[in-house]
mmCIF file of C-alpha atoms and ligand atoms in Angstrom:
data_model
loop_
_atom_site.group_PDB
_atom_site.id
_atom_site.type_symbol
_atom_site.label_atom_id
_atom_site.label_comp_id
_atom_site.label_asym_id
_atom_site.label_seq_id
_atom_site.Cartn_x
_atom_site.Cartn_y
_atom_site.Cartn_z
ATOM 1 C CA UNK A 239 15.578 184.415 -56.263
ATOM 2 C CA UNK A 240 14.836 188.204 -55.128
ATOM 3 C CA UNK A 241 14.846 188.745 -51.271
ATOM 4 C CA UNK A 242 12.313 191.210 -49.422
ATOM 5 C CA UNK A 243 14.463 194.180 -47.501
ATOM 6 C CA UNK A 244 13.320 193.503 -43.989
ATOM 7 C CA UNK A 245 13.822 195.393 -40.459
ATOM 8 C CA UNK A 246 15.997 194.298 -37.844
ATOM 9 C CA UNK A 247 15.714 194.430 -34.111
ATOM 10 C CA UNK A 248 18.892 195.013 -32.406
ATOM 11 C CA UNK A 249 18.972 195.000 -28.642
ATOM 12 C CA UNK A 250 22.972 194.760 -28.153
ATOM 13 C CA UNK A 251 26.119 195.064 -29.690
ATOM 14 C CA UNK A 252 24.177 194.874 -33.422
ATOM 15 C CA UNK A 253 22.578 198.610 -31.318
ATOM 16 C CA UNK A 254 26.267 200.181 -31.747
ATOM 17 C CA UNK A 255 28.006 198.020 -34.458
ATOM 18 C CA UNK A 256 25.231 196.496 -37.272
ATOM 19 C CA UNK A 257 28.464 196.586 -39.971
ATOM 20 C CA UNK A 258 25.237 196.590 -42.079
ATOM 21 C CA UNK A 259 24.372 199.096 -45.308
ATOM 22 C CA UNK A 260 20.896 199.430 -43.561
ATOM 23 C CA UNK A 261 18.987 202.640 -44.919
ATOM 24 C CA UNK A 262 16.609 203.711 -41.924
ATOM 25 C CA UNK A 263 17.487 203.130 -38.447
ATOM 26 C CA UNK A 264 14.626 203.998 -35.654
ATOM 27 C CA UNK A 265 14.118 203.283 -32.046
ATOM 28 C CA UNK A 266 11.684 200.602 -31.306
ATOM 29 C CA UNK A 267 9.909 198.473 -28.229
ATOM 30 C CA UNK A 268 9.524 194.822 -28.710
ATOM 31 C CA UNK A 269 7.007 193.909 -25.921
ATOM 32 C CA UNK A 270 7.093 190.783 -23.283
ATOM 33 C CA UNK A 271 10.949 190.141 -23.501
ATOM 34 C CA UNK A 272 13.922 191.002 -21.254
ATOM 35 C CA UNK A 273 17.760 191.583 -21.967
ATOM 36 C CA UNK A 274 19.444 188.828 -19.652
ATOM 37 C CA UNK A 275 23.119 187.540 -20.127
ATOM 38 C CA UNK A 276 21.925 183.781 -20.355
ATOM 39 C CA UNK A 277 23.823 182.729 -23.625
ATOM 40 C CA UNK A 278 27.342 181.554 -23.004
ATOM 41 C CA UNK A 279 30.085 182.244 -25.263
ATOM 42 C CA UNK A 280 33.024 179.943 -25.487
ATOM 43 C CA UNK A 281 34.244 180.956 -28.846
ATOM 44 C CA UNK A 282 33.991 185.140 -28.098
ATOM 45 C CA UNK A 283 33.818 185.732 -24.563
ATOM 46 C CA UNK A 284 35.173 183.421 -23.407
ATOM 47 C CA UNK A 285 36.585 179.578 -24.204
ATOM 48 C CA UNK A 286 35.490 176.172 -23.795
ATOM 49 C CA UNK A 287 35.796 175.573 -19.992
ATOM 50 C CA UNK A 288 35.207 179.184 -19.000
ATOM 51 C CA UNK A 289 32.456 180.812 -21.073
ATOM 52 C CA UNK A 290 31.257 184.103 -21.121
ATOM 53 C CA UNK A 291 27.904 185.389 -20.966
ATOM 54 C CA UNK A 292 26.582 187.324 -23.690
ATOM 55 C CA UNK A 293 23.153 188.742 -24.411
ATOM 56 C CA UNK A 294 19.939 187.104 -25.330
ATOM 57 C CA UNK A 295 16.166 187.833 -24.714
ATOM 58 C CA UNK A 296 13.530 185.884 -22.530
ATOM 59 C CA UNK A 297 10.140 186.244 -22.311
ATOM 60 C CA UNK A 298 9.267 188.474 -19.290
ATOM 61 C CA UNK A 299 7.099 185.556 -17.792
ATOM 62 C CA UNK A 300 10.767 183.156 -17.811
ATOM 63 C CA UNK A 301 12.273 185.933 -15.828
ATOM 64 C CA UNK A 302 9.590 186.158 -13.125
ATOM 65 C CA UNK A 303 9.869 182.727 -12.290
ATOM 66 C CA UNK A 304 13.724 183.194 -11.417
ATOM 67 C CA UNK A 305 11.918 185.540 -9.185
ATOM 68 C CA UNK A 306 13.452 188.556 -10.751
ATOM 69 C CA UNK A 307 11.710 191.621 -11.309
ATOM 70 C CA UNK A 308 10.165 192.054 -14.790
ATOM 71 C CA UNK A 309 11.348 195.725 -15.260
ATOM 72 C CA UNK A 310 8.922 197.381 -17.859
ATOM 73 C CA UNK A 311 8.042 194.463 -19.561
ATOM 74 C CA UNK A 312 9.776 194.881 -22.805
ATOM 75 C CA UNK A 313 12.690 195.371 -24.080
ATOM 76 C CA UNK A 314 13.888 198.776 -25.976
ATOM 77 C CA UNK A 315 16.380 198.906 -28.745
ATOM 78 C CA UNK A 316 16.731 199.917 -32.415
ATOM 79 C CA UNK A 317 15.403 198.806 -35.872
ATOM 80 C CA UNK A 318 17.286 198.588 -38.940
ATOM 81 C CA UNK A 319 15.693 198.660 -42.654
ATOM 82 C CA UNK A 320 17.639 196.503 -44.527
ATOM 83 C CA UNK A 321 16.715 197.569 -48.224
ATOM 84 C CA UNK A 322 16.177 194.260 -50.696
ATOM 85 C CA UNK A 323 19.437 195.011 -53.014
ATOM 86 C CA UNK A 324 21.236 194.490 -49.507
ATOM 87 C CA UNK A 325 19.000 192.043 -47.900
ATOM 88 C CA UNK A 326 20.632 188.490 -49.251
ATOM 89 C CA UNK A 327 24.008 189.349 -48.002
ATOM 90 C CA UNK A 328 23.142 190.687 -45.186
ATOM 91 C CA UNK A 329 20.726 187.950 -43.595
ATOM 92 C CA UNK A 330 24.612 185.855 -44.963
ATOM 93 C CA UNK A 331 26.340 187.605 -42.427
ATOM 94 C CA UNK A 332 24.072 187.980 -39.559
ATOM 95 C CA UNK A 333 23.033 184.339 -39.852
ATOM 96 C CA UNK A 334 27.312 183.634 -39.644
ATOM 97 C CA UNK A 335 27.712 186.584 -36.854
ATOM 98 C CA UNK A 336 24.852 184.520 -34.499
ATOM 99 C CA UNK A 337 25.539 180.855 -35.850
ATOM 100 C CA UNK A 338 26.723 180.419 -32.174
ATOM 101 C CA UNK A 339 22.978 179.116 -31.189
ATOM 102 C CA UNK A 340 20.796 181.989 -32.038
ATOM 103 C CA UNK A 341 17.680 181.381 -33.864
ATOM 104 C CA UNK A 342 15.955 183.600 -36.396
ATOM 105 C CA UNK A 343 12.906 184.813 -35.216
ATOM 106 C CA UNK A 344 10.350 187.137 -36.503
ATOM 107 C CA UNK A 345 8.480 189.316 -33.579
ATOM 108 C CA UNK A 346 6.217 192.162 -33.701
ATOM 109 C CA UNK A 347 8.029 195.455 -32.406
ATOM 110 C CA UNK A 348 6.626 199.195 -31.847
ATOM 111 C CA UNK A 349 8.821 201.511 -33.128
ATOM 112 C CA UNK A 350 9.033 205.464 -31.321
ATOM 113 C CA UNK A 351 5.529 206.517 -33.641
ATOM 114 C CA UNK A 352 3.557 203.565 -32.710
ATOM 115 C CA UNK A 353 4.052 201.888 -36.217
ATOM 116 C CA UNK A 354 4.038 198.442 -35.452
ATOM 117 C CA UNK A 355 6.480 196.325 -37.788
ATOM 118 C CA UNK A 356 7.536 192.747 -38.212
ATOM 119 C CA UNK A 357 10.883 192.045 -37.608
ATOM 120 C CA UNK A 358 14.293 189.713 -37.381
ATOM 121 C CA UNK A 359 15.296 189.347 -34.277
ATOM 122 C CA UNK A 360 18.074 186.634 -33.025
ATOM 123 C CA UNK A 361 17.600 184.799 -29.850
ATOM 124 C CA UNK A 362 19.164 181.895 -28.299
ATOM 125 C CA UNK A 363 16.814 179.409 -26.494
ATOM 126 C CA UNK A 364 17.793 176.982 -24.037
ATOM 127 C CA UNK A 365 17.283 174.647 -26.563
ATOM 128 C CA UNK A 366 21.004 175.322 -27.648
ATOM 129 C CA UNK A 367 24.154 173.687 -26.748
ATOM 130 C CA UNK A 368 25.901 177.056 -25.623
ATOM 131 C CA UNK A 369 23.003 177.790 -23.133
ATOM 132 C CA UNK A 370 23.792 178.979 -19.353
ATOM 133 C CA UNK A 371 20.580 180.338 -18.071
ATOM 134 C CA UNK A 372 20.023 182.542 -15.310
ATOM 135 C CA UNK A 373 22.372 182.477 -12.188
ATOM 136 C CA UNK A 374 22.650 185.029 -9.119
ATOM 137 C CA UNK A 375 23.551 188.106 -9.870
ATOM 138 C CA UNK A 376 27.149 188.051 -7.743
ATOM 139 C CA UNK A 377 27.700 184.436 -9.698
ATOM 140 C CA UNK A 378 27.020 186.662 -12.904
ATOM 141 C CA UNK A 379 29.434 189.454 -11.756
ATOM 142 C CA UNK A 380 32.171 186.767 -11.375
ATOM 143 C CA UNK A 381 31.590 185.224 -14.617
ATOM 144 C CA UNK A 382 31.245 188.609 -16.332
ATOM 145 C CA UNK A 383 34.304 190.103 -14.775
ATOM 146 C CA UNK A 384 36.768 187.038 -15.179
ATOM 147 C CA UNK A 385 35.973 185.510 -18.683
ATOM 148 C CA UNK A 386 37.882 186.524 -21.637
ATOM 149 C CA UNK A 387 37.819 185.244 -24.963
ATOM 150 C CA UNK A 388 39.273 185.324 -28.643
ATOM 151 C CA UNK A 389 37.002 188.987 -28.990
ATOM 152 C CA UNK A 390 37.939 190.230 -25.782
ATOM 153 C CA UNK A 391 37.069 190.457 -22.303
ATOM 154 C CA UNK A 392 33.279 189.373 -21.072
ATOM 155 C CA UNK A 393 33.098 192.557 -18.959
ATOM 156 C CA UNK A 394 34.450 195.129 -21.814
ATOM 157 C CA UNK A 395 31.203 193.760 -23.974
ATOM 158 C CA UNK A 396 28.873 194.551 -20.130
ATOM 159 C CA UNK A 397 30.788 198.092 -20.211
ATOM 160 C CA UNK A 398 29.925 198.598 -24.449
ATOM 161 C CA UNK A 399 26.601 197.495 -24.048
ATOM 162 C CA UNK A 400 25.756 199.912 -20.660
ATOM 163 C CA UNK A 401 27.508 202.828 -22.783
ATOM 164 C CA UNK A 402 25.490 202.292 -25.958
ATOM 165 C CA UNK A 403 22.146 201.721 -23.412
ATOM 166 C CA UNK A 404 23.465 205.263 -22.368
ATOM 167 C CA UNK A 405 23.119 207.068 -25.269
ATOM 168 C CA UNK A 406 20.420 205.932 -26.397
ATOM 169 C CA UNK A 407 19.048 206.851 -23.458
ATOM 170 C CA UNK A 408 17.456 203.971 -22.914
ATOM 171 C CA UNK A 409 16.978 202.196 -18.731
ATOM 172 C CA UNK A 410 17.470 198.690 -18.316
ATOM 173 C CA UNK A 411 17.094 198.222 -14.596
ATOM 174 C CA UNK A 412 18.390 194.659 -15.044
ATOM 175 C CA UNK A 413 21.529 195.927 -16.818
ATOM 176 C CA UNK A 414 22.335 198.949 -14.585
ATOM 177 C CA UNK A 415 22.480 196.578 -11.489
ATOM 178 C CA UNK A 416 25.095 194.463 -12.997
ATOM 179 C CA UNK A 417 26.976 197.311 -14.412
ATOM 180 C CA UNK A 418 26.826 198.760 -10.805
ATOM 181 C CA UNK A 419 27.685 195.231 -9.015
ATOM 182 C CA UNK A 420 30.345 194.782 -11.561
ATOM 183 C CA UNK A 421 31.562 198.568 -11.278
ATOM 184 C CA UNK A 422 32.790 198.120 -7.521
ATOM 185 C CA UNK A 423 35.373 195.127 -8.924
ATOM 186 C CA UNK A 424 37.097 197.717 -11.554
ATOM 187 C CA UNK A 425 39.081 200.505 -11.720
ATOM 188 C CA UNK A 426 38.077 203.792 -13.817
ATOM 189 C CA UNK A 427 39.873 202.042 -16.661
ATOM 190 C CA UNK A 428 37.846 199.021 -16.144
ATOM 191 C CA UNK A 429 41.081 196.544 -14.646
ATOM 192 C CA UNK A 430 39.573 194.446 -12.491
ATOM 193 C CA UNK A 431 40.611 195.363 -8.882
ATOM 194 C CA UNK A 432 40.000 192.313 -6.878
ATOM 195 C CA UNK A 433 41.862 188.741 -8.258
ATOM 196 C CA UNK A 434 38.000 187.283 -8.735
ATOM 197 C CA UNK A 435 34.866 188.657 -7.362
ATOM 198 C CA UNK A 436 33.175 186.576 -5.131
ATOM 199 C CA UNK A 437 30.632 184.389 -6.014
ATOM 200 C CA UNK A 438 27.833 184.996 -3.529
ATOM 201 C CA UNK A 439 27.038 188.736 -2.048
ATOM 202 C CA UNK A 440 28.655 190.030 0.559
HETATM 203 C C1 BEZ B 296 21.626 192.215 -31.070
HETATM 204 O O1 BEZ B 296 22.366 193.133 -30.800
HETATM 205 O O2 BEZ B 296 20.524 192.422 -31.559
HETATM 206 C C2 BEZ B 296 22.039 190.827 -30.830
HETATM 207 C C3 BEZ B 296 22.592 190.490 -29.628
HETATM 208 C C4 BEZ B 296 22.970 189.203 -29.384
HETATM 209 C C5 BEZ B 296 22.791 188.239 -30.369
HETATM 210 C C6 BEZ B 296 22.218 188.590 -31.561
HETATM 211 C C7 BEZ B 296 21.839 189.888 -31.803
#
């Protein structure tokens, strides 16, 4: 069986890392979701017991009724073309890469000239074993700043993803808060300076 090439929205660590031979890479809007750390990761980020938090997207409407703000609405990131001779063994190892209860989705997504394409994106639901859902932000910081997993430490993936949102010169308010909150717990080489952040705000 042949398989279409297809374009791929990437809105975290696939922004700085695809490991994918994609052939056209562009930056791109996908309207009425939001970047929130509302996946937990016990086999990355952190381990059964103590999970991490890693990225997924909500619809913006889901995040107003946690009463947060809704930002701009949408959430920026990049599309990849993945061309067809590539396409089978790459939708292989992104389906393994997010087998930790992210769904397949297709979405519609503006890229920087307008051109509106359809793409893959991966998003976990909280229809999924692994899901946390929203929390305060200072209960966030905590969890962020204290989990560690098999791939690392939860807040060196919070510092990748703010550096790569950097670059690319793209705001997230929601993500710059929690950098910020999370930046007054670490040293400039990112140790954490307190034993374990507190839980509620100051
Ligand atoms: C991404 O970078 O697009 C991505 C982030 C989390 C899960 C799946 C994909």
């Amino acid at each position: 069986m042949t398989q279409d090439g297809f374009w791929l929205f990437a809105y975290g660590s696939l922004m700085a890392r695809p490991a994918l031979p994609w052939t056209q890479r562009v930056e791109a809007t996908l309207p009425g979701y939001q970047r929130r750390f509302w996946q937990g990761s016990h086999d990355h980020r952190g381990v059964p017991g103590a999970p991490g938090r890693v990225l997924t997207l909500v619809p913006t409407e889901d995040v107003e009724n946690e009463g947060e703000e809704r930002g701009e609405g949408a959430c920026e990131g990049l599309l990849y073309y993945l061309p067809p001779a590539v396409a089978k063994g790459a939708l292989a190892r992104l389906d393994y890469r997010e087998k930790n209860g992210y769904l397949r989705c297709t979405r519609e997504v503006r890229d920087r000239f307008g051109i509106r394409r359809r793409a893959l994106v991966y998003l976990a639901t909280p229809h999924n074993p692994a899901w946390l859902g929203p929390a305060p932000r200072a209960e966030l910081v905590a969890q962020l700043c204290t989990a560690q997993g098999p791939s690392g430490r939860n807040i060196d993936y919070l510092r990748a993803l703010h550096r790569t949102l950097r670059q690319l010169r793209i705001t997230d308010p929601h993500i710059e808060a929690l950098m910020a909150a999370a930046g007054r717990h670490l040293n400039p080489a990112g140790a954490l300076t307190t034993a374990r952040p507190p839980k509620e705000e100051p």
